[in-house]
CSV table of C-alpha atoms in Angstrom, one decimal:
chain,number,residue,atom,x,y,z
A,8,LYS,CA,110.8,15.2,80.1
A,9,ASN,CA,110.2,17.4,83.2
A,10,ASN,CA,112.7,19.6,84.8
A,11,PHE,CA,112.9,21.1,88.2
A,12,ARG,CA,113.8,24.9,88.2
A,13,GLY,CA,113.6,27.3,91.0
A,14,GLY,CA,111.6,24.8,93.2
A,15,PHE,CA,108.9,24.2,90.5
A,16,TRP,CA,108.4,21.4,88.0
A,17,SER,CA,107.8,22.4,84.4
A,18,ASN,CA,107.7,21.0,80.8
A,19,ALA,CA,110.8,21.2,78.7
A,20,ASP,CA,111.6,24.9,77.8
A,21,ASP,CA,112.0,25.9,74.1
A,22,GLY,CA,114.8,28.5,75.0
A,23,LYS,CA,112.3,31.4,74.8
A,24,GLY,CA,110.7,31.0,78.1
A,25,ARG,CA,107.7,28.9,76.7
A,26,SER,CA,107.0,25.2,77.1
A,27,LYS,CA,106.7,22.9,74.1
A,28,LYS,CA,103.2,21.9,75.1
A,29,PHE,CA,102.2,25.6,75.1
A,30,ASN,CA,103.7,26.1,71.6
A,31,LYS,CA,101.9,23.0,70.4
A,32,ARG,CA,98.6,24.3,71.6
A,33,MET,CA,99.1,27.7,70.0
A,34,ASP,CA,100.0,26.1,66.7
A,35,GLU,CA,96.8,24.1,66.8
A,36,GLU,CA,94.7,27.2,67.6
A,37,ILE,CA,96.4,29.2,64.7
A,38,SER,CA,95.9,26.4,62.3
A,39,SER,CA,92.3,26.1,63.2
A,40,ASP,CA,91.7,29.9,62.6
A,41,SER,CA,93.5,29.8,59.3
A,42,GLU,CA,91.3,27.0,58.1
A,43,ASN,CA,88.2,28.9,58.9
A,44,GLU,CA,89.5,32.1,57.2
A,45,SER,CA,90.6,30.3,54.0
A,46,ALA,CA,87.3,28.7,53.1
A,47,ASP,CA,86.8,26.2,50.3
A,48,PRO,CA,87.4,28.1,47.0
A,49,ASN,CA,84.6,26.0,45.3
A,50,ARG,CA,82.2,27.1,48.0
A,51,LYS,CA,83.2,30.8,47.6
A,52,GLN,CA,82.8,30.6,43.8
A,53,GLN,CA,79.3,29.1,44.3
A,54,GLU,CA,78.4,31.9,46.6
A,55,ASN,CA,79.6,34.5,44.0
A,56,GLU,CA,77.6,32.8,41.3
A,57,ASP,CA,74.5,32.8,43.5
A,58,ASP,CA,75.0,36.6,44.1
A,59,GLU,CA,75.0,37.2,40.3
A,60,ILE,CA,71.8,38.0,38.6
A,61,GLU,CA,70.9,35.5,35.9
A,62,GLU,CA,70.4,37.1,32.4
A,63,THR,CA,68.5,35.6,29.5
A,64,PRO,CA,70.0,35.3,26.0
A,65,GLN,CA,67.9,38.2,24.9
A,66,GLU,CA,69.1,40.4,27.7
A,67,LYS,CA,72.7,39.5,26.9
A,68,LYS,CA,72.2,40.5,23.3
A,69,LEU,CA,70.7,43.8,24.4
A,70,ARG,CA,73.6,44.5,26.8
A,71,LEU,CA,76.2,43.7,24.1
A,72,ALA,CA,74.4,45.9,21.6
A,73,LYS,CA,74.4,48.8,24.0
A,74,LEU,CA,78.2,48.2,24.6
A,75,TYR,CA,78.8,48.2,20.9
A,76,LEU,CA,76.8,51.4,20.4
A,77,GLU,CA,78.8,53.1,23.2
A,78,GLN,CA,82.1,52.1,21.6
A,79,LEU,CA,80.8,53.5,18.2
A,80,ARG,CA,79.8,56.8,19.9
A,81,GLU,CA,83.3,57.1,21.6
A,82,GLU,CA,85.0,56.5,18.3
A,83,GLU,CA,82.8,59.0,16.5
A,84,ASP,CA,83.5,61.6,19.2
A,85,LYS,CA,87.3,61.0,18.9
A,86,ARG,CA,87.0,61.3,15.1
A,87,ALA,CA,85.0,64.6,15.3
A,88,GLU,CA,87.5,66.0,17.8
A,89,GLN,CA,90.4,65.1,15.5
A,90,GLU,CA,88.7,66.6,12.5
A,91,SER,CA,87.9,69.8,14.4
A,92,PHE,CA,91.5,70.1,15.5
A,93,GLU,CA,92.8,69.6,12.0
A,94,ALA,CA,90.2,72.1,10.6
A,95,ASP,CA,91.4,74.7,13.2
A,96,LEU,CA,95.0,74.0,12.4
A,97,ILE,CA,94.3,74.4,8.6
A,98,ALA,CA,92.3,77.5,9.2
A,99,GLY,CA,95.1,79.0,11.4
A,100,ARG,CA,97.7,78.2,8.8
A,101,LEU,CA,95.5,79.6,6.0
A,102,GLN,CA,94.9,82.8,8.0
A,103,GLU,CA,98.6,83.1,8.7
A,104,ASP,CA,99.4,82.4,5.1
A,105,LEU,CA,96.9,85.0,3.9
A,106,GLU,CA,98.3,87.5,6.3
A,107,GLN,CA,101.8,86.8,5.1
A,108,LYS,CA,100.7,87.4,1.5
A,109,GLY,CA,98.7,90.5,2.4
A,110,LYS,CA,95.4,89.0,1.0
A,111,LEU,CA,93.5,88.9,4.3
A,112,GLN,CA,91.6,92.2,4.6
A,113,ARG,CA,88.8,92.8,7.1
A,114,LEU,CA,86.4,95.1,5.4
A,115,ILE,CA,85.1,97.1,8.4
A,116,ALA,CA,85.5,100.7,7.3
A,117,ASN,CA,81.9,101.1,6.3
A,118,LYS,CA,80.8,100.0,9.8
A,119,LEU,CA,82.6,102.7,11.6
A,120,ILE,CA,80.7,105.6,13.2
A,121,ALA,CA,82.3,109.0,14.0
A,122,PRO,CA,82.8,109.3,17.8
A,123,ASP,CA,81.1,112.0,19.7
A,124,PRO,CA,83.7,114.7,20.8
A,125,ALA,CA,82.6,114.2,24.4
A,126,GLU,CA,83.8,110.6,24.1
A,127,VAL,CA,87.4,111.6,23.3
A,128,ARG,CA,89.4,111.2,26.5
A,129,LEU,CA,92.2,113.7,27.2
A,130,LEU,CA,95.2,112.6,29.3
A,131,ARG,CA,97.6,115.2,30.7
A,132,GLY,CA,101.0,114.6,32.4
A,133,HIS,CA,103.9,115.6,30.2
A,134,LYS,CA,105.5,119.0,30.4
A,135,LEU,CA,106.6,119.1,26.7
A,136,SER,CA,105.4,117.8,23.4
A,137,VAL,CA,104.3,114.1,23.3
A,138,THR,CA,106.4,112.5,20.6
A,139,CYS,CA,105.5,108.8,20.6
A,140,LEU,CA,103.3,106.2,22.3
A,141,VAL,CA,102.6,102.4,22.3
A,142,ILE,CA,99.7,100.3,23.5
A,143,THR,CA,100.4,97.0,25.5
A,144,PRO,CA,99.3,93.8,23.7
A,145,ASP,CA,96.5,93.2,26.3
A,146,GLU,CA,95.2,96.7,25.6
A,147,LYS,CA,95.2,97.6,29.3
A,148,TYR,CA,97.9,100.2,29.3
A,149,ILE,CA,99.4,103.0,27.2
A,150,PHE,CA,103.0,104.2,27.3
A,151,SER,CA,103.7,107.7,26.2
A,152,ALA,CA,107.0,109.6,25.9
A,153,SER,CA,107.9,113.2,25.5
A,154,LYS,CA,110.5,115.8,24.8
A,155,ASP,CA,110.7,116.3,28.6
A,156,CYS,CA,112.6,113.0,28.5
A,157,SER,CA,109.9,111.2,30.6
A,158,ILE,CA,107.8,108.1,30.0
A,159,ILE,CA,104.4,107.7,31.5
A,160,LYS,CA,102.3,104.5,31.9
A,161,TRP,CA,98.5,105.1,31.7
A,162,GLU,CA,95.6,102.9,32.5
A,163,VAL,CA,93.3,102.6,29.5
A,164,GLU,CA,90.1,101.9,31.3
A,165,GLY,CA,90.2,104.8,33.8
A,166,GLY,CA,92.8,107.1,32.2
A,167,LYS,CA,94.8,106.9,35.4
A,168,LYS,CA,98.5,107.6,35.6
A,169,VAL,CA,100.1,104.3,36.8
A,170,HIS,CA,103.8,105.1,36.8
A,171,LYS,CA,106.1,107.8,35.6
A,172,ILE,CA,109.8,107.4,34.6
A,173,ALA,CA,111.2,110.8,35.2
A,174,GLY,CA,113.5,112.4,32.7
A,175,GLY,CA,116.9,113.7,33.7
A,176,ARG,CA,118.9,116.8,32.8
A,177,LYS,CA,121.7,116.9,30.3
A,178,GLY,CA,125.0,116.0,31.9
A,179,THR,CA,123.4,113.7,34.6
A,180,GLU,CA,123.7,110.5,32.4
A,181,ALA,CA,126.1,108.8,34.8
A,182,ARG,CA,123.8,108.9,37.8
A,183,HIS,CA,120.3,109.2,36.3
A,184,VAL,CA,118.4,106.0,35.4
A,185,GLY,CA,116.4,107.0,32.3
A,186,HIS,CA,116.6,109.4,29.4
A,187,THR,CA,118.3,112.8,29.5
A,188,ALA,CA,117.4,113.8,25.9
A,189,HIS,CA,114.2,114.0,23.9
A,190,ILE,CA,112.6,110.6,23.4
A,191,LEU,CA,111.7,110.2,19.7
A,192,CYS,CA,110.4,106.6,19.5
A,193,MET,CA,109.1,103.6,21.4
A,194,ALA,CA,108.2,99.9,20.7
A,195,ILE,CA,106.8,97.1,22.8
A,196,SER,CA,107.3,93.3,22.1
A,197,SER,CA,104.2,91.3,21.0
A,198,ASP,CA,104.3,89.3,24.3
A,199,GLY,CA,104.6,92.5,26.4
A,200,LYS,CA,107.9,91.4,27.9
A,201,TYR,CA,110.1,94.3,26.7
A,202,LEU,CA,109.6,98.1,26.2
A,203,ALA,CA,112.2,99.9,24.1
A,204,SER,CA,112.7,103.7,23.9
A,205,GLY,CA,115.1,105.7,21.8
A,206,ASP,CA,116.3,109.3,22.2
A,207,MET,CA,118.3,112.2,20.7
A,208,ASN,CA,121.3,111.1,22.7
A,209,LYS,CA,121.9,108.0,20.4
A,210,LEU,CA,120.7,105.6,23.2
A,211,ILE,CA,118.1,102.8,23.3
A,212,MET,CA,116.7,102.0,26.7
A,213,ILE,CA,115.1,98.6,27.5
A,214,TRP,CA,112.4,98.5,30.2
A,215,ASP,CA,110.2,95.9,31.9
A,216,PRO,CA,106.7,97.2,31.0
A,217,VAL,CA,105.1,95.6,34.1
A,218,THR,CA,107.4,97.1,36.8
A,219,CYS,CA,108.8,100.0,34.6
A,220,LYS,CA,112.2,98.8,35.8
A,221,HIS,CA,115.2,99.7,33.7
A,222,LEU,CA,117.0,96.6,32.3
A,223,TYR,CA,119.8,97.9,30.1
A,224,LYS,CA,121.0,100.2,27.4
A,225,LEU,CA,121.8,99.5,23.8
A,226,LYS,CA,124.6,101.6,22.3
A,227,GLY,CA,125.9,101.8,18.7
A,228,HIS,CA,124.1,104.5,16.7
A,229,ARG,CA,126.0,107.7,15.9
A,230,ASP,CA,123.0,110.0,15.9
A,231,ALA,CA,119.5,110.3,17.2
A,232,VAL,CA,117.4,107.1,17.3
A,233,SER,CA,114.3,107.8,15.3
A,234,GLY,CA,112.5,104.5,14.9
A,235,LEU,CA,112.0,101.3,16.9
A,236,ALA,CA,110.1,98.1,16.1
A,237,PHE,CA,110.0,94.6,17.5
A,238,ARG,CA,109.6,91.7,15.1
A,239,ARG,CA,106.3,90.1,16.0
A,240,GLY,CA,106.6,86.8,18.0
A,241,THR,CA,110.2,87.5,18.8
A,242,HIS,CA,112.5,89.7,20.9
A,243,THR,CA,114.4,90.9,17.8
A,244,LEU,CA,114.5,94.7,17.8
A,245,TYR,CA,115.0,96.9,14.7
A,246,SER,CA,116.2,100.5,15.3
A,247,ALA,CA,116.5,103.4,12.8
A,248,SER,CA,118.6,106.5,13.2
A,249,HIS,CA,119.4,109.9,11.8
A,250,ASP,CA,122.9,108.4,11.1
A,251,ARG,CA,121.1,106.7,8.1
A,252,SER,CA,121.5,103.2,9.4
A,253,ILE,CA,119.2,100.4,10.7
A,254,LYS,CA,120.5,98.1,13.4
A,255,VAL,CA,119.3,94.7,14.5
A,256,TRP,CA,119.4,93.7,18.2
A,257,SER,CA,118.7,90.6,20.2
A,258,VAL,CA,117.1,92.0,23.3
A,259,ASP,CA,117.0,88.7,25.1
A,260,GLU,CA,120.8,88.5,24.9
A,261,ASN,CA,121.4,92.2,25.2
A,262,ALA,CA,123.4,91.9,22.0
A,263,TYR,CA,124.0,93.7,18.7
A,264,VAL,CA,123.4,91.6,15.6
A,265,GLU,CA,124.1,93.7,12.5
A,266,THR,CA,123.8,97.0,10.7
A,267,LEU,CA,122.0,97.8,7.4
A,268,PHE,CA,123.0,100.7,5.2
A,269,GLY,CA,121.3,102.3,2.1
A,270,HIS,CA,119.5,105.6,2.9
A,271,GLN,CA,121.0,108.8,1.8
A,272,ASP,CA,119.3,111.0,4.5
A,273,MET,CA,118.2,110.6,8.1
A,274,ILE,CA,115.6,107.8,8.6
A,275,THR,CA,112.4,109.2,10.0
A,276,GLY,CA,110.3,106.1,10.5
A,277,LEU,CA,110.4,102.3,10.8
A,278,ASP,CA,108.0,99.4,11.1
A,279,CYS,CA,107.9,95.6,10.9
A,280,LEU,CA,105.5,92.7,11.5
A,281,SER,CA,106.3,89.0,11.7
A,282,ARG,CA,108.5,88.5,8.6
A,283,GLU,CA,112.2,88.9,8.9
A,284,ARG,CA,112.1,92.2,7.3
A,285,CYS,CA,111.4,95.9,8.1
A,286,VAL,CA,110.3,99.0,6.2
A,287,THR,CA,111.7,102.5,6.6
A,288,ALA,CA,111.0,106.1,5.5
A,289,GLY,CA,114.1,107.9,4.3
A,290,GLY,CA,113.2,111.5,5.0
A,291,ARG,CA,114.6,113.8,2.4
A,292,ASP,CA,116.1,111.1,0.2
A,293,ARG,CA,112.3,110.6,-0.6
A,294,THR,CA,112.6,106.8,-0.6
A,295,VAL,CA,110.7,104.0,1.1
A,296,ARG,CA,112.8,100.9,1.6
A,297,VAL,CA,111.9,97.3,2.4
A,298,TRP,CA,114.8,95.5,4.0
A,299,LYS,CA,115.0,91.7,3.5
A,300,VAL,CA,117.3,91.0,6.4
A,301,ALA,CA,117.8,87.3,5.8
A,302,GLU,CA,118.6,87.8,2.1
A,303,GLU,CA,120.7,90.9,2.9
A,304,SER,CA,118.9,92.9,0.2
A,305,GLN,CA,116.6,95.9,0.0
A,306,LEU,CA,113.9,97.2,-2.3
A,307,VAL,CA,113.7,101.0,-3.0
A,308,PHE,CA,110.5,102.8,-3.7
A,309,HIS,CA,109.9,106.4,-4.9
A,310,GLY,CA,106.7,108.5,-4.9
A,311,HIS,CA,106.6,111.5,-2.5
A,312,GLU,CA,107.5,115.0,-3.6
A,313,GLY,CA,109.0,115.9,-0.3
A,314,SER,CA,110.4,114.4,2.9
A,315,ILE,CA,108.7,111.1,3.9
A,316,ASP,CA,108.2,111.5,7.7
A,317,CYS,CA,106.2,108.5,8.8
A,318,ILE,CA,105.5,104.9,7.7
A,319,GLN,CA,103.3,102.0,8.9
A,320,LEU,CA,102.6,98.5,7.6
A,321,ILE,CA,99.0,97.7,6.9
A,322,ASN,CA,99.9,94.0,6.4
A,323,GLU,CA,103.0,92.1,5.3
A,324,GLU,CA,102.5,93.3,1.7
A,325,HIS,CA,101.1,96.8,2.0
A,326,MET,CA,102.1,100.0,3.8
A,327,VAL,CA,101.0,103.6,4.2
A,328,THR,CA,103.3,106.7,4.4
A,329,GLY,CA,102.9,110.4,5.0
A,330,GLY,CA,105.2,113.4,4.3
A,331,ASP,CA,105.7,117.1,4.4
A,332,ASP,CA,104.3,117.4,0.9
A,333,GLY,CA,100.9,116.8,2.5
A,334,SER,CA,100.2,113.5,0.8
A,335,ILE,CA,99.3,110.1,2.0
A,336,SER,CA,100.4,107.1,-0.1
A,337,VAL,CA,99.6,103.4,0.0
A,338,TRP,CA,102.2,101.0,-1.3
A,339,THR,CA,102.6,97.3,-2.2
A,340,VAL,CA,106.0,95.6,-2.0
A,341,ASN,CA,105.4,94.4,-5.6
A,342,LYS,CA,105.4,97.8,-7.2
A,343,LYS,CA,107.9,100.6,-6.9
A,344,LYS,CA,105.3,103.4,-7.1
A,345,PRO,CA,102.3,104.0,-4.8
A,346,VAL,CA,99.1,102.2,-5.7
A,347,SER,CA,97.1,105.2,-4.4
A,348,THR,CA,98.0,108.7,-3.3
A,349,VAL,CA,95.9,111.5,-1.8
A,350,LYS,CA,97.5,114.9,-2.1
A,351,GLN,CA,96.8,117.7,0.4
A,352,ALA,CA,95.2,115.0,2.6
A,353,HIS,CA,94.7,117.5,5.4
A,354,GLY,CA,94.1,120.5,3.3
A,355,SER,CA,96.3,123.6,2.9
A,356,HIS,CA,96.9,126.9,4.7
A,357,GLY,CA,98.4,130.3,3.8
A,358,ASN,CA,97.5,133.2,1.7
A,359,THR,CA,95.9,132.9,-1.7
A,360,GLY,CA,98.5,131.8,-4.3
A,361,LEU,CA,100.9,130.9,-1.5
A,362,GLU,CA,99.1,128.0,0.0
A,363,GLN,CA,101.1,125.2,1.6
A,364,PRO,CA,99.7,121.8,2.4
A,365,TYR,CA,99.5,120.7,6.0
A,366,TRP,CA,102.2,118.1,6.3
A,367,VAL,CA,101.3,114.6,7.4
A,368,SER,CA,103.2,114.0,10.7
A,369,SER,CA,101.9,110.6,11.6
A,370,VAL,CA,100.0,107.6,10.1
A,371,ALA,CA,98.6,104.4,11.6
A,372,ALA,CA,96.9,101.3,10.3
A,373,LEU,CA,94.6,98.7,11.8
A,374,HIS,CA,96.5,95.6,10.8
A,375,ASN,CA,94.9,93.4,8.1
A,376,SER,CA,92.0,95.8,7.7
A,377,ASP,CA,90.8,98.6,5.3
A,378,ILE,CA,91.3,101.4,7.9
A,379,VAL,CA,94.2,103.8,8.2
A,380,ALA,CA,94.5,107.1,10.1
A,381,SER,CA,96.6,110.2,9.5
A,382,GLY,CA,97.6,113.1,11.7
A,383,SER,CA,98.8,116.6,10.9
A,384,HIS,CA,98.6,120.1,12.6
A,385,ASN,CA,95.2,121.1,11.1
A,386,SER,CA,93.5,120.3,14.4
A,387,ALA,CA,92.1,116.9,13.3
A,388,VAL,CA,93.0,113.2,12.9
A,389,GLN,CA,91.6,111.9,9.7
A,390,LEU,CA,90.4,108.3,9.2
A,391,TRP,CA,90.4,106.7,5.8
A,392,LYS,CA,89.0,103.7,4.0
A,393,CYS,CA,91.3,101.7,1.7
A,394,GLY,CA,89.6,100.7,-1.5
A,395,GLN,CA,89.5,97.2,-2.9
A,396,GLY,CA,93.0,95.9,-3.4
A,397,PHE,CA,94.2,99.0,-1.6
A,398,ARG,CA,93.6,101.1,-4.7
A,399,GLY,CA,92.3,104.4,-3.5
A,400,LEU,CA,91.7,106.1,-0.2
A,401,GLU,CA,88.3,107.5,0.8
A,402,PRO,CA,87.9,109.9,3.8
A,403,LEU,CA,85.6,108.5,6.5
A,404,PHE,CA,85.5,111.1,9.2
A,405,SER,CA,87.8,113.3,11.3
A,406,VAL,CA,88.3,113.5,15.0
A,407,PRO,CA,89.1,117.1,16.3
A,408,MET,CA,92.2,117.7,18.3
A,409,ILE,CA,94.5,120.7,18.7
A,410,GLY,CA,98.3,120.4,18.1
A,411,PHE,CA,100.9,118.5,16.1
A,412,VAL,CA,99.7,114.9,16.0
A,413,ASN,CA,103.1,113.2,16.4
A,414,SER,CA,102.0,109.7,17.0
A,415,LEU,CA,99.0,107.5,16.2
A,416,LYS,CA,98.3,103.9,17.3
A,417,PHE,CA,95.3,101.6,16.9
A,418,SER,CA,94.7,99.0,19.6
A,419,ASN,CA,95.2,95.4,18.2
A,420,SER,CA,91.4,94.8,18.4
A,421,GLY,CA,90.6,98.1,16.8
A,422,LYS,CA,88.4,99.2,19.8
A,423,PHE,CA,90.2,102.5,20.2
A,424,LEU,CA,92.7,104.9,18.6
A,425,VAL,CA,95.3,106.9,20.6
A,426,ALA,CA,97.0,110.1,19.5
A,427,GLY,CA,100.1,111.8,21.0
A,428,VAL,CA,99.9,115.6,20.5
A,429,GLY,CA,102.4,118.4,21.0
A,430,GLN,CA,103.0,122.0,20.4
A,431,GLU,CA,105.7,121.1,17.7
A,432,HIS,CA,106.7,118.3,15.4
A,433,SER,CA,108.3,115.4,17.2
A,434,GLN,CA,111.7,115.6,15.3
A,435,TYR,CA,111.9,119.4,14.8
A,436,ASN,CA,112.1,122.2,17.3
A,437,TRP,CA,112.0,125.2,15.0
A,438,ARG,CA,108.3,125.5,14.4
A,439,TYR,CA,106.0,126.2,17.3
A,440,LEU,CA,102.4,126.4,16.2
A,441,PHE,CA,100.7,125.8,19.5
A,442,GLU,CA,101.3,126.8,23.1
A,443,LYS,CA,101.3,124.3,26.0
A,444,VAL,CA,99.8,121.4,24.0
A,445,THR,CA,101.2,118.3,25.6
A,446,GLN,CA,98.3,115.9,25.5
A,447,ILE,CA,97.2,112.3,24.7
A,448,PHE,CA,93.8,111.7,23.1
A,449,SER,CA,92.2,108.3,23.5
A,450,CYS,CA,89.3,107.8,21.2
A,451,LYS,CA,86.9,104.8,21.2
A,452,LEU,CA,85.9,103.6,17.8
A,453,LYS,CA,82.2,102.8,17.5
A,454,SER,CA,80.7,100.5,15.0
A,455,ASN,CA,77.2,99.6,13.9
A,456,ALA,CA,78.3,96.0,13.9
A,457,LEU,CA,80.7,94.0,16.0
A,458,PHE,CA,84.0,93.5,14.1
A,459,TYR,CA,86.4,93.0,17.0
């Protein structure tokens, strides 16, 4: 039906301004295009089949055989990877178990060569005697502390002073960030996250080793803090004091955990490894004690004839001590007496008939090895070889240095040894043997075979 609109005749409108005839033509055109696009599926399949390369039965067998071999290879690779992972896991657990039992001992002492004196690096920066030091787990930095109340961060590679935390004067505790009394001990966590330092003013300071920023103080001891050690793999801190007690702290939570009692004199040294236990030297009560923290018990050992001034774990089952009787002793936790002792380890001094041994002021051990070191005030650090089963100590060589060797530390890899030296003993002020000796010696350990 035609309509007349606006003077023109047109086909009937669909309401959208278009004629029905126009829409019909458009439908036909779209339908025609659609048919061309959706071709016959059988024809498409035929075209695809024509494109495929025909293969003979023999070629098919070869292709399937190659596919089967590839699958076998992949399965074999997966099996080998799994076996390697399991072997590494077993080896790691075995090594850890041997370390825990003290049966893993790297026999490397015979490979060490005495360093040339020119290779001993000297670091200066403190104004008073160096009392303690630690090496960061990555072996890139050394932290040293002194009776001048300061802490210095050193670069191992170049011996450069990186940062200094200045000490404050007595009476400025309220406004000074840092120590205002002699620092006696330091410890660093095995992940390098926390540095702890303890002083004569009963305080423990916690620092960020990277930025040297002060984090917080731990208070609780009633006398000088003389020993600090982090339990390996944790942020549990053990502290020892002249108040005869050991305290346990959770550094993460800035919290006190518990106190252990038993020593009859001021505690002069403390150490620990990964077990939930620590070892201490009891000064003039002449005892070494192993504290089983979880079991709330302690083992007591006797052997020195004088004050036991220093202690270090060799592994979880053995430890080395030194005292003012001039002797060095190696102990096992399974025996109450030393398994080996060297008397007058650093010789003696004085007039004939009145000789006195040089007292041993510091000891160190390269963990899970047969090497220990000791320091005194006879102008040398002595390195020792532990015999089979830690029975016996044989002198290897000495490294010359002047002053009281108050602290010794091996790097974890054993590549170098660091000594903190002063004009007097770290915990005593009444005996000045040297003048203006406030040094740190860094000594590279050479070997005729790679053992690191």
